[in-house]
PDB file of C-alpha atoms in Angstrom:
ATOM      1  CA  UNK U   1      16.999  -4.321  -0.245  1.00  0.00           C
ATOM      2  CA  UNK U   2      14.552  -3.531   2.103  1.00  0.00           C
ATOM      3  CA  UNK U   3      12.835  -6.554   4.087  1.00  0.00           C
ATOM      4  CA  UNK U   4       9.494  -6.716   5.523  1.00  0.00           C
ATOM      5  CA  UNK U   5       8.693  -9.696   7.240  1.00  0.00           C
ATOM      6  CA  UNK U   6       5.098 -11.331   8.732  1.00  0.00           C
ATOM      7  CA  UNK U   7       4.845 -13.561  11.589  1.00  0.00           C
ATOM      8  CA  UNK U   8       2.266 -15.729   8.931  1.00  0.00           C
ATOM      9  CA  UNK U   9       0.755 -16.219   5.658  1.00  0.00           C
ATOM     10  CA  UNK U  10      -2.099 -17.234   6.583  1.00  0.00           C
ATOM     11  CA  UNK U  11      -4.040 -17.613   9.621  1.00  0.00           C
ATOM     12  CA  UNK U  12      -7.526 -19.159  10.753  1.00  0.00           C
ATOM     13  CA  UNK U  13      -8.765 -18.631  13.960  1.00  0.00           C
ATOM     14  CA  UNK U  14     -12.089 -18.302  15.665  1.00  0.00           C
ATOM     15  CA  UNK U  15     -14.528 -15.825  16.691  1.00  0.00           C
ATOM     16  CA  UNK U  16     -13.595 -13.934  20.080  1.00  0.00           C
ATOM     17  CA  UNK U  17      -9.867 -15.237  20.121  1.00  0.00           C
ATOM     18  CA  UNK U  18      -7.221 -12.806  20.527  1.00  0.00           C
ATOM     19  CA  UNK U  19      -4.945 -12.674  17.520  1.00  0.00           C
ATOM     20  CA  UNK U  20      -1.243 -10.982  17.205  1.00  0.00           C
ATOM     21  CA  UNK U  21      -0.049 -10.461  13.839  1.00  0.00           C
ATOM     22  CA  UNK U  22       3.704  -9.581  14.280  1.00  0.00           C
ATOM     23  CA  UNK U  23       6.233  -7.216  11.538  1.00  0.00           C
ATOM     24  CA  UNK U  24       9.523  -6.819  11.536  1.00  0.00           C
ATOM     25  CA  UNK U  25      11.917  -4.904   8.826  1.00  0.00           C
ATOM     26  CA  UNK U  26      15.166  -4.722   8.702  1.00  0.00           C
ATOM     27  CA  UNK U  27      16.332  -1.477   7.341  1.00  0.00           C
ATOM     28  CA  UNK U  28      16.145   0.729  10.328  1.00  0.00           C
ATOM     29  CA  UNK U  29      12.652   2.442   8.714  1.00  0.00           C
ATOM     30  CA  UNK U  30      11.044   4.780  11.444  1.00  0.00           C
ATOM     31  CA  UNK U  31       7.712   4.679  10.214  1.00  0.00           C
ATOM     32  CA  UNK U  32       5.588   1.545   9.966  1.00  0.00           C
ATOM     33  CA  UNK U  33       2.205   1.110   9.246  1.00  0.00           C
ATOM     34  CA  UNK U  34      -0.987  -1.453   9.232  1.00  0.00           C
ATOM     35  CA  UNK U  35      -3.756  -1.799   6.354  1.00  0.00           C
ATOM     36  CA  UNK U  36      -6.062  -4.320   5.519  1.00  0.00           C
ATOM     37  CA  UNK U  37      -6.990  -4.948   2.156  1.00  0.00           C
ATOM     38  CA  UNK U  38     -10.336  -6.197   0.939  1.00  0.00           C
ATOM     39  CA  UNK U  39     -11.873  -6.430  -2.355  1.00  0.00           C
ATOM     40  CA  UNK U  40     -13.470  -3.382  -3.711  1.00  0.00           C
ATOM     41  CA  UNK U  41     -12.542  -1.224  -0.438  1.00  0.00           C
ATOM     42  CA  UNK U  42      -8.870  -1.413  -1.791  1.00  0.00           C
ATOM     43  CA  UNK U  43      -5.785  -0.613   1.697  1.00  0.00           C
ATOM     44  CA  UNK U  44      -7.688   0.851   4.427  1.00  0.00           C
ATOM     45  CA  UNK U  45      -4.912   2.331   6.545  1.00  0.00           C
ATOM     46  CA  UNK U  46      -5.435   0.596  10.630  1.00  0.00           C
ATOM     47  CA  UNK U  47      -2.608   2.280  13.130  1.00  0.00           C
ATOM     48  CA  UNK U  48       0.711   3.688  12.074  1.00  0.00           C
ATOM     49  CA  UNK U  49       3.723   4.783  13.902  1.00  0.00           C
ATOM     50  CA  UNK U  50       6.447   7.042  13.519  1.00  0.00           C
ATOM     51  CA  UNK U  51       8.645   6.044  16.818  1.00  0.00           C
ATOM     52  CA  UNK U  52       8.932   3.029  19.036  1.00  0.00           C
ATOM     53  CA  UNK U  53       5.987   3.324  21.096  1.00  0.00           C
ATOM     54  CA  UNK U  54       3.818   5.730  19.338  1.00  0.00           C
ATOM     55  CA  UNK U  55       0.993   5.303  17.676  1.00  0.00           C
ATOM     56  CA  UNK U  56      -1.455   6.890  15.670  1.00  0.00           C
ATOM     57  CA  UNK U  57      -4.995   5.415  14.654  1.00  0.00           C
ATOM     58  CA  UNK U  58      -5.426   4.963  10.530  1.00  0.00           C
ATOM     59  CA  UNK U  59      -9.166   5.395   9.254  1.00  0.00           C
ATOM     60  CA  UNK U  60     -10.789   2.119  10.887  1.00  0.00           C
ATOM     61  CA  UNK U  61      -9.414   1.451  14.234  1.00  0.00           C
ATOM     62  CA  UNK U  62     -12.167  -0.170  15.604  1.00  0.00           C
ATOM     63  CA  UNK U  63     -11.258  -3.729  16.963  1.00  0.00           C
ATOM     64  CA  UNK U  64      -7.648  -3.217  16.652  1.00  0.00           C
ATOM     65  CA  UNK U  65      -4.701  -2.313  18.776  1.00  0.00           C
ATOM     66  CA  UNK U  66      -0.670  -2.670  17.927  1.00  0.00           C
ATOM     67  CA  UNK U  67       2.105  -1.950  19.886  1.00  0.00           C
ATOM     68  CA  UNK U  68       5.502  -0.735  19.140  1.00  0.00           C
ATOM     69  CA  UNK U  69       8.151  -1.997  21.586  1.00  0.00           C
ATOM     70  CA  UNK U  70      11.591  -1.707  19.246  1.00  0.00           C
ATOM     71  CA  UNK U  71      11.999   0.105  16.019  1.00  0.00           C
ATOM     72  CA  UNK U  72      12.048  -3.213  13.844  1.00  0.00           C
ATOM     73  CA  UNK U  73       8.732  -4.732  15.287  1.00  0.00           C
ATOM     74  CA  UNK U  74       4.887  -3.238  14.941  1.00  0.00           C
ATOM     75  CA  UNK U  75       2.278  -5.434  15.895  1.00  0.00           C
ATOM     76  CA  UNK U  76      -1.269  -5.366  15.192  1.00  0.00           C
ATOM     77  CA  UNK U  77      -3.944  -6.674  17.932  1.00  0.00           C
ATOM     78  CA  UNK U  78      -7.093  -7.961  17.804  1.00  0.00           C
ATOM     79  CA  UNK U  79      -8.218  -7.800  21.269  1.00  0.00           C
ATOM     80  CA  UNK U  80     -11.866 -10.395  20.353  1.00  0.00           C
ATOM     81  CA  UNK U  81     -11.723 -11.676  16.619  1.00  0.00           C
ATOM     82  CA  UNK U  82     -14.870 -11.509  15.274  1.00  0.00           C
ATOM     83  CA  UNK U  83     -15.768 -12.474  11.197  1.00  0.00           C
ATOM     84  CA  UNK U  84     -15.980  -8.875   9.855  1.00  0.00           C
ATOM     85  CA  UNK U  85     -12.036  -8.875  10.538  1.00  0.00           C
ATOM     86  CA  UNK U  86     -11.343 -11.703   7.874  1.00  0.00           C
ATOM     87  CA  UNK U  87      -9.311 -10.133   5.317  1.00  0.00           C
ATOM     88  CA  UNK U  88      -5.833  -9.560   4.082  1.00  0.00           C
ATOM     89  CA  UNK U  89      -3.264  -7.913   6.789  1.00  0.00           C
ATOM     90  CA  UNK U  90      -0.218  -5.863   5.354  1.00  0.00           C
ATOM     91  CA  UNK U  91       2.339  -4.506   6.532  1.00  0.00           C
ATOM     92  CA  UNK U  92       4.691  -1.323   5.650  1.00  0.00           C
ATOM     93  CA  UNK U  93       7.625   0.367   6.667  1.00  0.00           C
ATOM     94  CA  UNK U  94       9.303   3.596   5.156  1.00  0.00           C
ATOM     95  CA  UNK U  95      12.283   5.692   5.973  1.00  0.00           C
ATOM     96  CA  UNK U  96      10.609   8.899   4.830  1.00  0.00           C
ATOM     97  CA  UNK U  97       6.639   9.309   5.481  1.00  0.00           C
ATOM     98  CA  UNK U  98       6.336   8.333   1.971  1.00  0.00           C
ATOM     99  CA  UNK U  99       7.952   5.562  -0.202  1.00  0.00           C
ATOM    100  CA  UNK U 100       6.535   2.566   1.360  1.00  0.00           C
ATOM    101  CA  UNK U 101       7.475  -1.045   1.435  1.00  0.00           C
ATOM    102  CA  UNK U 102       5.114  -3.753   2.058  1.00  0.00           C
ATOM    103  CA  UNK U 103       5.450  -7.219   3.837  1.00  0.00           C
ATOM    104  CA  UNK U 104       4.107 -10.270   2.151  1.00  0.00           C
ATOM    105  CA  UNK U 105       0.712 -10.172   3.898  1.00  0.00           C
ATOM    106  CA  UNK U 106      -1.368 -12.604   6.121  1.00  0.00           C
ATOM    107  CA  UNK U 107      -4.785 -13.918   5.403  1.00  0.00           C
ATOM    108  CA  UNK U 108      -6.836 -14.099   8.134  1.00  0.00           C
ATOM    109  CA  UNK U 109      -9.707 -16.138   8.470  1.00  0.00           C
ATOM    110  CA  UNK U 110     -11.535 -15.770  11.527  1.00  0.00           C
ATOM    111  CA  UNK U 111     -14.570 -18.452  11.511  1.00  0.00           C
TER     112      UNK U 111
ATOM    113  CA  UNK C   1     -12.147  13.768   2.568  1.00  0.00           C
ATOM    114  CA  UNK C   2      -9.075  13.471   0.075  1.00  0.00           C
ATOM    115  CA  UNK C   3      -9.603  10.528  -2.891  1.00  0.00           C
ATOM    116  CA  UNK C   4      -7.729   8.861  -5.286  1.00  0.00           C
ATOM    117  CA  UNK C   5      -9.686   7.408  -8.384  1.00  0.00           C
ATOM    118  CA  UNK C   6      -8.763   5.105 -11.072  1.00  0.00           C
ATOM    119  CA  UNK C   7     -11.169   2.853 -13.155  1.00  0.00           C
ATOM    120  CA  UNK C   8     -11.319  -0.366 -11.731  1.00  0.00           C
ATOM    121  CA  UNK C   9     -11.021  -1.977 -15.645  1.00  0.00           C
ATOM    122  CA  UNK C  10      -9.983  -4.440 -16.502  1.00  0.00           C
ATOM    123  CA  UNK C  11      -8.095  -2.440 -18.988  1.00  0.00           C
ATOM    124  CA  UNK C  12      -7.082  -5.294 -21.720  1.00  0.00           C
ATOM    125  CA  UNK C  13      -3.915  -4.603 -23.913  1.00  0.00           C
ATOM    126  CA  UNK C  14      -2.368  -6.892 -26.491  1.00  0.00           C
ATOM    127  CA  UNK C  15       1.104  -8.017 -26.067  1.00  0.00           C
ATOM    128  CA  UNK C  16       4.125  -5.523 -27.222  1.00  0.00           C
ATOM    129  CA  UNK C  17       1.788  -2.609 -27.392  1.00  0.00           C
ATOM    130  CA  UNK C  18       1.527   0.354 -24.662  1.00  0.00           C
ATOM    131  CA  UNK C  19      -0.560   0.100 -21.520  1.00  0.00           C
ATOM    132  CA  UNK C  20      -1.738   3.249 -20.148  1.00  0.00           C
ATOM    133  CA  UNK C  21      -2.935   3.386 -16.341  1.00  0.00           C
ATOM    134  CA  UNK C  22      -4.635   6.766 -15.462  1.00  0.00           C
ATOM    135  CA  UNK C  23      -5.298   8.573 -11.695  1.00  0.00           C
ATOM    136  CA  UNK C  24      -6.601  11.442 -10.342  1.00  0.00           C
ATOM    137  CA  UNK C  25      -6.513  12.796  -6.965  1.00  0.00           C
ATOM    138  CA  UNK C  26      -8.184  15.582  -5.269  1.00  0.00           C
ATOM    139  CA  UNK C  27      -5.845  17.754  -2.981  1.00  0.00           C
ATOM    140  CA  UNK C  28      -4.073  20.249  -5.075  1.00  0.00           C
ATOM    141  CA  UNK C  29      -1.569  19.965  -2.212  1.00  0.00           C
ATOM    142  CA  UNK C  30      -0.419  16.376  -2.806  1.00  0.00           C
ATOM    143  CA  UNK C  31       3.442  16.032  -3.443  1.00  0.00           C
ATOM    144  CA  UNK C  32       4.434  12.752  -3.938  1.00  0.00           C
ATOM    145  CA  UNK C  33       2.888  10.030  -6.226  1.00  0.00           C
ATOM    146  CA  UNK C  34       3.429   6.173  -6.368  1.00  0.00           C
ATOM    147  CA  UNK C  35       2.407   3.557  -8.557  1.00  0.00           C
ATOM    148  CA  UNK C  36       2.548   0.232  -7.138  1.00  0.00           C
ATOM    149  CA  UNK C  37       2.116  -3.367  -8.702  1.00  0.00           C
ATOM    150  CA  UNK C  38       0.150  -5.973  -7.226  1.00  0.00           C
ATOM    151  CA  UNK C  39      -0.265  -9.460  -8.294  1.00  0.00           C
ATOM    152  CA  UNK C  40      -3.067 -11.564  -7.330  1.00  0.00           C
ATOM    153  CA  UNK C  41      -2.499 -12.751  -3.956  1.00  0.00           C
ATOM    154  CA  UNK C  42       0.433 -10.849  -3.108  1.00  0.00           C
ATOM    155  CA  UNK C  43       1.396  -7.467  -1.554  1.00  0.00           C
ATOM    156  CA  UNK C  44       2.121  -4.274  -3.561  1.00  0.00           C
ATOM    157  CA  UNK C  45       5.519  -3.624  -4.849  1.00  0.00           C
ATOM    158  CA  UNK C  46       6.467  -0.067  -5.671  1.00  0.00           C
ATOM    159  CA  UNK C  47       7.516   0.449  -9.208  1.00  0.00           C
ATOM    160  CA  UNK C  48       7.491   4.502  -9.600  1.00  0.00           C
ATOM    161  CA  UNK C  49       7.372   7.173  -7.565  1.00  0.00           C
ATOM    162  CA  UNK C  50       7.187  10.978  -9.003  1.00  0.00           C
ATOM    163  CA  UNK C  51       7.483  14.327  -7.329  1.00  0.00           C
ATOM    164  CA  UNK C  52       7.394  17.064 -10.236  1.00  0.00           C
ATOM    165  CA  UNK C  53       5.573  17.886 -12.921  1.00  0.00           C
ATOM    166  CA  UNK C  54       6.359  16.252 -16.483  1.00  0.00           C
ATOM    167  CA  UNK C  55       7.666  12.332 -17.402  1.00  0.00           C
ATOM    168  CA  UNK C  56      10.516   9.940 -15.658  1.00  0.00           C
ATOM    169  CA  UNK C  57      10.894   7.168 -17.202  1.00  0.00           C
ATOM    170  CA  UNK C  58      12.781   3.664 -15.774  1.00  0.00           C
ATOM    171  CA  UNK C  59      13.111   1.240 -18.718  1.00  0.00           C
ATOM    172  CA  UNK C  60       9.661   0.799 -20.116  1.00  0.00           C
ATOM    173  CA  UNK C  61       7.685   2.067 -17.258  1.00  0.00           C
ATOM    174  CA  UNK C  62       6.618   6.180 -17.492  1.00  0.00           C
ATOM    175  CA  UNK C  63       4.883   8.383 -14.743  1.00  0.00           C
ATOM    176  CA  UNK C  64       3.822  11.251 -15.982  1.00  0.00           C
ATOM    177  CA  UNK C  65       2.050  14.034 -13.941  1.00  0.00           C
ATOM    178  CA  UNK C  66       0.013  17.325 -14.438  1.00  0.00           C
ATOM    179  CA  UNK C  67      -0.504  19.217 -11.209  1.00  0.00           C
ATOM    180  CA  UNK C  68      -2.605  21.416 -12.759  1.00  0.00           C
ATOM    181  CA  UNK C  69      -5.068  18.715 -14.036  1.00  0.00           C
ATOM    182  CA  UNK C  70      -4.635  16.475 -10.655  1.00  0.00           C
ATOM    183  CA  UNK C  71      -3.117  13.913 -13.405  1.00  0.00           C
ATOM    184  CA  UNK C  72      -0.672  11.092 -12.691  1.00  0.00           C
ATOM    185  CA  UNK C  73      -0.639   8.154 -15.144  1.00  0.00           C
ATOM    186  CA  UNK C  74       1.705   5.259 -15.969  1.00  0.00           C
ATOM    187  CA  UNK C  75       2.412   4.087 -18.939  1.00  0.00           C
ATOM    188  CA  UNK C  76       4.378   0.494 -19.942  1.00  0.00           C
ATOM    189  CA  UNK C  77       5.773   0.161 -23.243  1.00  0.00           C
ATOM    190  CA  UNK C  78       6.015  -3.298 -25.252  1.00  0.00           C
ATOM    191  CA  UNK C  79       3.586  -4.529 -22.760  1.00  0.00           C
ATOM    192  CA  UNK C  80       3.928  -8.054 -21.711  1.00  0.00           C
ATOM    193  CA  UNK C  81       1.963 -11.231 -20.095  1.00  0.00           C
ATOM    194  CA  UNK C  82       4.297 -10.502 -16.638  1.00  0.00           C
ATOM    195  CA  UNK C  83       2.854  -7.057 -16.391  1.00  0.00           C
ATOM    196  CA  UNK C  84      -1.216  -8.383 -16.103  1.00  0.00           C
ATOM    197  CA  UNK C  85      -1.416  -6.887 -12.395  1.00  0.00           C
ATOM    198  CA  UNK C  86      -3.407  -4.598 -10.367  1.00  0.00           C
ATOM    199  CA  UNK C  87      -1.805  -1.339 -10.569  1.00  0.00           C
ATOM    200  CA  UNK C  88      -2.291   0.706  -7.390  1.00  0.00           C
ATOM    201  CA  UNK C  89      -1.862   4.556  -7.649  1.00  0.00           C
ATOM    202  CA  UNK C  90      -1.009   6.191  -4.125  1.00  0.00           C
ATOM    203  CA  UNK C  91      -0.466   9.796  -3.105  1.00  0.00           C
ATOM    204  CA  UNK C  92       0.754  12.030  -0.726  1.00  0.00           C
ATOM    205  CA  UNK C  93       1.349  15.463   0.938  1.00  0.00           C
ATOM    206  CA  UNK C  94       3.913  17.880   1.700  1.00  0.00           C
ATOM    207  CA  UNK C  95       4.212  16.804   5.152  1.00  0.00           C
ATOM    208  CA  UNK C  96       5.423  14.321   7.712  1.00  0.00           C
ATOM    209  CA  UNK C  97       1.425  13.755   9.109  1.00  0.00           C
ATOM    210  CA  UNK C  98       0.005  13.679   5.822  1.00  0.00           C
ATOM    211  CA  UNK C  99      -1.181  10.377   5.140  1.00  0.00           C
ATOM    212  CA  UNK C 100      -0.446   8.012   1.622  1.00  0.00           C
ATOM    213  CA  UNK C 101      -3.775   8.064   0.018  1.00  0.00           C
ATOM    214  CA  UNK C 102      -3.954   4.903  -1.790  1.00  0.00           C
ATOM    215  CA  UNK C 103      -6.628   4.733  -5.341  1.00  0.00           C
ATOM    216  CA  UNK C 104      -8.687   0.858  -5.350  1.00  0.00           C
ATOM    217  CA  UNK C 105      -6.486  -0.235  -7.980  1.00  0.00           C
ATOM    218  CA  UNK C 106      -6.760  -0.987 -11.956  1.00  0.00           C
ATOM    219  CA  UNK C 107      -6.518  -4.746 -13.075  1.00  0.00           C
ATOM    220  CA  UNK C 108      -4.633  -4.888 -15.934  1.00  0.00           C
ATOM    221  CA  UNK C 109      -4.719  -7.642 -18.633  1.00  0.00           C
ATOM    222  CA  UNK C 110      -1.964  -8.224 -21.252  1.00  0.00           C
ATOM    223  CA  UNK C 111      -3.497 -10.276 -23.771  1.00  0.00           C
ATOM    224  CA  UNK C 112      -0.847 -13.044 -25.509  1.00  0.00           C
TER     225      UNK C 112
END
C-alpha cells in the first residue's frame, strides 16, 4: 500500500515564525503535491511537483515555498507564519498525474 | 476557470437503503473522475476512480458517469453508519499539466 507520511499532526506556532512541514512516501510516486483544506473553501491546491527539484505554484502560493531535494520528500515553507495560514496541511503523492494519495494531515495553528 | 459542484447537504439516508452522491464539472475535456471519502478530521481516502462513460461498480460502491451531461455520481448500496463521511468528488484532464479539480465535498449522514 501506498504510504504518505507528515512530519506532525498538529502544530502551534506563532505569528512570523518560520514553519517546515515535511512529506515523505514511500512508493517511488513522481508527483507530489500540497493543499490546504479549510471549511467551506474545500483543498486549495499550494505547490506541486513532478521531479526532484521542480516545482510548480498551485492556485494560492502566496506565503508559501517547498522544496524538493529527493523523490520521497516535498516540503512546504512558510517563510513568516502569520494567522490567515491556520488551517489543515495535506499532503499527496501519485504515480500518474492523477490517482492521488493523501498523508494524514497537520493542523496548524499559528497564534 | 474549471469547477466542480456538489451540494454541500447534508444528504441524510436511513440505514440499509441507497445513498446517492451527485457532481458536475465544467470542462467537457475532463478524463478522469475520483470520489474520495473523508471523515471528520482526517485526510481523503480514494474509494473510486472512473474513466469512461457508463457504471463500475466495487462491492456496494457505483460511479457512474455521463460525459455528455458533465455527470459523475456515486452511489452506496445497503448504506451504513461507517459510510456518514464527506464525500469529495475530484476531476481531471487528458494531460500530464492538467490539474485534479477537487468539488467542496457532500456530508453524508446514515441515519441508524
Amino acid at each position: 500500500d501506498v504510504k504518505v507520511t507528515q512530519s506532525s499532526r498538529y502544530l502551534v506556532k506563532r505569528t512570523g515564525e518560520k514553519v517546515f512541514l515535511e512529506c515523505v512516501q514511500d512508493m517511488d510516486h513522481e508527483n507530489m503535491f500540497w493543499y490546504r483544506q479549510d471549511p467551506g473553501l474545500g483543498l486549495r491546491l499550494i505547490y506541486f511537483s513532478y521531479d526532484v527539484k521542480m516545482k510548480e505554484k498551485g492556485d494560492i502560493p502566496e506565503g508559501y515555498s517547498v522544496s524538493r531535494e529527493k523523490k520521497e520528500r516535498f516540503s512546504l515553507i512558510l517563510e513568516s507564519a502569520s494567522t490567515n495560514q491556520t488551517s489543515m496541511y495535506l499532503c499527496a503523492s501519485s504515480l500518474d498525474y492523477n490517482e492521488q494519495f493523501f498523508g494524514p494531515g497537520t493542523r496548524l495553528t499559528v497564534l | 476557470q474549471k469547477e466542480v459542484e456538489q451540494n454541500s447537504g447534508p444528504l441524510s439516508v436511513p440505514e440499509g437503503a441507497i445513498a446517492s452522491l451527485n457532481c458536475t464539472y465544467s470542462d467537457r475535456g475532463s478524463q478522469s473522475f475520483f470520489w474520495y471519502r473523508q471523515y471528520s478530521g482526517k485526510s481523503p481516502e480514494l474509494i473510486m476512480f472512473i474513466y469512461s462513460n457508463g457504471d463500475k461498480e466495487d462491492g456496494r460502491f457505483t460511479a457512474q458517469l455521463n460525459k455528455a451531461s458533465q455527470y459523475v455520481s456515486l452511489l452506496i448500496r445497503d448504506s451504513q453508519p461507517s459510510d456518514s463521511a464527506t464525500y469529495l468528488c475530484a476531476v481531471s484532464g487528458p494531460n500530464r499539466d492538467d490539474k485534479i479539480i477537487f468539488g467542496k465535498g457532500t456530508r453524508l449522514h446514515i441515519l441508524p
